[in-house]
């Protein structure tokens, strides 16, 4: 199933495959290693190792052929202390979540400050800014009416002031709303306009891919 899904996403234009095998009562370290190995035997796309299990993260990085993306580290000191040594040892591009011990900052300024903290801590391990991608965090507008505006401002400031690449789980913005594909695709376009480097999206969604290709043509 996973291999079929990976090939389908590749055929539909994905640039990177996000690999997450976390389920209750599953041996995540063993399954993550198996899935990474098997996927690399059928696709040449880079993989994004998506796990909060440090053992699974290290096992996958150890056997990975090439430079993996790692999803993720946060601004929490405990998280940085665990993840950065693995990136230093095995190499890779790491996604930094713009949240810390105080939770998700309610404004763009707070998220930018967390991003700067992650970048500064990474530098202690010799991890350069070019190998860090900050997740500006998309919060659903059904419960956070200002959520999209805050995320877009965060993207702009990370691009213009911090000079770092960014990523977003785009569809989070519409959780709990009707007409989600339309809301998602419009927000995706707005996010790219604001400096989004990488969107975590469903490449099988025509709405999302139309937004992406149209934006690329226009820009």
Short mmCIF file of C-alpha atoms in Angstrom, two decimals, residues 7-203:
data_model
loop_
_atom_site.label_atom_id
_atom_site.label_comp_id
_atom_site.label_asym_id
_atom_site.label_seq_id
_atom_site.Cartn_x
_atom_site.Cartn_y
_atom_site.Cartn_z
CA UNK A 7 4.59 6.06 -6.69
CA UNK A 8 1.13 7.63 -7.16
CA UNK A 9 2.22 10.80 -5.39
CA UNK A 10 5.42 10.92 -7.44
CA UNK A 11 3.46 10.50 -10.68
CA UNK A 12 1.18 13.36 -9.63
CA UNK A 13 4.02 15.80 -9.12
CA UNK A 14 5.23 15.46 -5.52
CA UNK A 15 8.82 16.63 -5.00
CA UNK A 16 9.34 14.98 -1.59
CA UNK A 17 7.47 12.14 0.14
CA UNK A 18 6.56 12.62 3.80
CA UNK A 19 6.86 9.25 5.55
CA UNK A 20 4.92 8.74 8.77
CA UNK A 21 4.21 5.28 10.17
CA UNK A 22 3.10 6.26 13.67
CA UNK A 23 0.12 4.25 14.90
CA UNK A 24 -0.85 3.07 18.40
CA UNK A 25 0.86 -0.17 19.50
CA UNK A 26 3.13 -0.30 16.43
CA UNK A 27 6.89 -0.93 16.43
CA UNK A 28 7.63 2.45 14.88
CA UNK A 29 11.46 2.22 14.75
CA UNK A 30 11.36 -1.15 12.94
CA UNK A 31 8.58 -0.17 10.53
CA UNK A 32 10.13 3.23 9.74
CA UNK A 33 13.41 1.57 8.74
CA UNK A 34 11.60 -0.99 6.58
CA UNK A 35 9.43 1.64 4.86
CA UNK A 36 12.39 3.97 4.16
CA UNK A 37 14.39 1.07 2.68
CA UNK A 38 11.52 -0.15 0.53
CA UNK A 39 10.54 3.33 -0.70
CA UNK A 40 14.13 4.10 -1.69
CA UNK A 41 14.14 0.94 -3.80
CA UNK A 42 11.21 2.15 -5.94
CA UNK A 43 11.54 5.96 -6.03
CA UNK A 44 14.37 8.46 -6.33
CA UNK A 45 12.36 11.22 -4.62
CA UNK A 46 13.81 12.56 -1.37
CA UNK A 47 12.01 11.34 1.76
CA UNK A 48 10.89 13.37 4.74
CA UNK A 49 11.16 11.28 7.91
CA UNK A 50 8.13 12.31 9.93
CA UNK A 51 8.24 11.07 13.52
CA UNK A 52 8.45 12.22 17.13
CA UNK A 53 10.14 8.91 18.07
CA UNK A 54 13.87 9.69 18.29
CA UNK A 55 14.80 6.02 17.97
CA UNK A 56 12.78 5.73 14.74
CA UNK A 57 14.32 8.97 13.48
CA UNK A 58 17.88 7.80 14.09
CA UNK A 59 17.28 4.35 12.61
CA UNK A 60 15.90 5.86 9.42
CA UNK A 61 18.69 8.44 9.12
CA UNK A 62 21.33 5.75 9.57
CA UNK A 63 20.13 3.70 6.60
CA UNK A 64 18.99 6.62 4.41
CA UNK A 65 20.77 6.97 1.07
CA UNK A 66 21.42 10.66 0.60
CA UNK A 67 20.20 13.69 2.50
CA UNK A 68 16.86 13.23 4.23
CA UNK A 69 14.43 15.83 5.49
CA UNK A 70 13.47 15.40 9.14
CA UNK A 71 10.07 16.40 10.48
CA UNK A 72 10.69 17.79 13.03
CA UNK A 73 12.31 19.72 15.87
CA UNK A 74 10.61 22.42 17.92
CA UNK A 75 11.86 25.37 19.93
CA UNK A 76 11.58 23.29 23.11
CA UNK A 77 15.06 22.77 24.55
CA UNK A 78 14.38 19.07 25.14
CA UNK A 79 13.47 18.61 21.47
CA UNK A 80 16.54 20.46 20.21
CA UNK A 81 18.81 18.50 22.55
CA UNK A 82 17.54 15.23 21.05
CA UNK A 83 17.20 16.05 17.36
CA UNK A 84 20.15 18.33 16.55
CA UNK A 85 22.81 15.75 17.47
CA UNK A 86 21.20 13.35 14.96
CA UNK A 87 21.25 15.97 12.19
CA UNK A 88 24.87 16.76 13.07
CA UNK A 89 25.82 13.06 12.93
CA UNK A 90 23.88 11.91 9.85
CA UNK A 91 23.25 15.13 7.92
CA UNK A 92 19.87 16.25 6.69
CA UNK A 93 17.45 19.13 6.39
CA UNK A 94 15.40 19.71 9.52
CA UNK A 95 11.94 21.23 9.87
CA UNK A 96 11.69 23.58 12.85
CA UNK A 97 8.24 24.09 14.35
CA UNK A 98 7.67 27.68 15.49
CA UNK A 99 6.54 26.67 18.98
CA UNK A 100 8.31 26.17 22.30
CA UNK A 101 7.67 25.45 25.99
CA UNK A 102 5.03 28.19 26.01
CA UNK A 103 3.07 26.58 23.17
CA UNK A 104 2.26 28.15 19.81
CA UNK A 105 2.81 31.92 19.83
CA UNK A 106 -0.38 33.84 19.17
CA UNK A 107 1.30 36.36 16.86
CA UNK A 108 3.88 36.46 14.07
CA UNK A 109 6.49 38.16 16.27
CA UNK A 110 6.45 35.25 18.72
CA UNK A 111 6.83 32.68 15.95
CA UNK A 112 9.71 34.59 14.34
CA UNK A 113 11.50 34.73 17.72
CA UNK A 114 11.13 30.95 18.16
CA UNK A 115 12.50 30.46 14.64
CA UNK A 116 15.53 32.59 15.51
CA UNK A 117 16.06 30.54 18.67
CA UNK A 118 16.00 27.28 16.66
CA UNK A 119 18.46 28.68 14.11
CA UNK A 120 20.83 29.91 16.84
CA UNK A 121 20.75 26.57 18.67
CA UNK A 122 21.29 24.64 15.42
CA UNK A 123 24.39 26.73 14.71
CA UNK A 124 26.00 25.30 17.87
CA UNK A 125 25.89 21.90 16.13
CA UNK A 126 27.27 23.24 12.86
CA UNK A 127 23.85 23.07 11.19
CA UNK A 128 23.56 25.90 8.69
CA UNK A 129 20.47 28.01 8.08
CA UNK A 130 20.19 26.56 4.54
CA UNK A 131 19.45 23.18 6.16
CA UNK A 132 16.62 24.51 8.33
CA UNK A 133 13.03 24.92 7.13
CA UNK A 134 10.70 26.69 9.56
CA UNK A 135 7.07 25.59 9.88
CA UNK A 136 5.11 28.82 10.30
CA UNK A 137 2.13 26.77 11.60
CA UNK A 138 -1.31 26.99 9.98
CA UNK A 139 -4.11 27.11 12.57
CA UNK A 140 -7.68 26.44 11.50
CA UNK A 141 -9.66 29.63 10.91
CA UNK A 142 -12.79 27.89 12.23
CA UNK A 143 -11.45 28.42 15.77
CA UNK A 144 -8.78 31.09 15.05
CA UNK A 145 -10.38 33.68 12.73
CA UNK A 146 -7.08 35.62 12.50
CA UNK A 147 -5.04 32.42 12.05
CA UNK A 148 -4.40 32.74 8.31
CA UNK A 149 -3.31 36.38 8.57
CA UNK A 150 -0.86 35.54 11.37
CA UNK A 151 0.60 32.63 9.40
CA UNK A 152 0.99 34.72 6.23
CA UNK A 153 2.71 37.52 8.16
CA UNK A 154 5.02 34.94 9.75
CA UNK A 155 5.94 33.60 6.30
CA UNK A 156 6.73 37.08 4.99
CA UNK A 157 8.90 37.96 7.98
CA UNK A 158 10.78 34.65 7.88
CA UNK A 159 11.55 35.28 4.21
CA UNK A 160 12.39 38.99 4.45
CA UNK A 161 13.95 39.35 7.91
CA UNK A 162 15.34 35.92 8.78
CA UNK A 163 16.15 34.64 5.29
CA UNK A 164 15.12 31.06 6.00
CA UNK A 165 13.04 28.57 4.00
CA UNK A 166 9.52 27.74 5.20
CA UNK A 167 7.04 24.88 5.20
CA UNK A 168 3.34 24.61 6.03
CA UNK A 169 0.78 21.87 6.51
CA UNK A 170 -1.55 23.79 4.22
CA UNK A 171 -4.84 21.94 4.75
CA UNK A 172 -4.81 22.58 8.53
CA UNK A 173 -6.17 26.04 7.73
CA UNK A 174 -9.63 24.73 6.79
CA UNK A 175 -10.15 22.02 9.41
CA UNK A 176 -13.81 21.86 10.44
CA UNK A 177 -15.03 23.97 7.52
CA UNK A 178 -17.12 23.17 4.43
CA UNK A 179 -15.63 23.49 0.90
CA UNK A 180 -12.17 22.66 2.23
CA UNK A 181 -10.48 22.12 -1.19
CA UNK A 182 -11.36 25.67 -2.27
CA UNK A 183 -10.23 27.26 1.00
CA UNK A 184 -7.02 25.21 0.95
CA UNK A 185 -6.08 26.06 -2.64
CA UNK A 186 -6.66 29.80 -2.19
CA UNK A 187 -4.67 29.81 1.04
CA UNK A 188 -1.88 27.83 -0.66
CA UNK A 189 -1.63 30.52 -3.35
CA UNK A 190 -1.58 33.28 -0.71
CA UNK A 191 1.10 31.40 1.24
CA UNK A 192 3.33 31.01 -1.84
CA UNK A 193 2.89 34.72 -2.54
CA UNK A 194 4.03 35.39 1.04
CA UNK A 195 7.20 33.32 0.62
CA UNK A 196 6.26 29.71 1.35
CA UNK A 197 9.07 27.43 0.15
CA UNK A 198 7.41 24.03 0.60
CA UNK A 199 3.76 23.08 1.01
CA UNK A 200 2.78 19.79 2.63
CA UNK A 201 -0.22 19.07 0.40
CA UNK A 202 -2.09 16.25 -1.31
CA UNK A 203 -0.67 16.06 -4.85
#
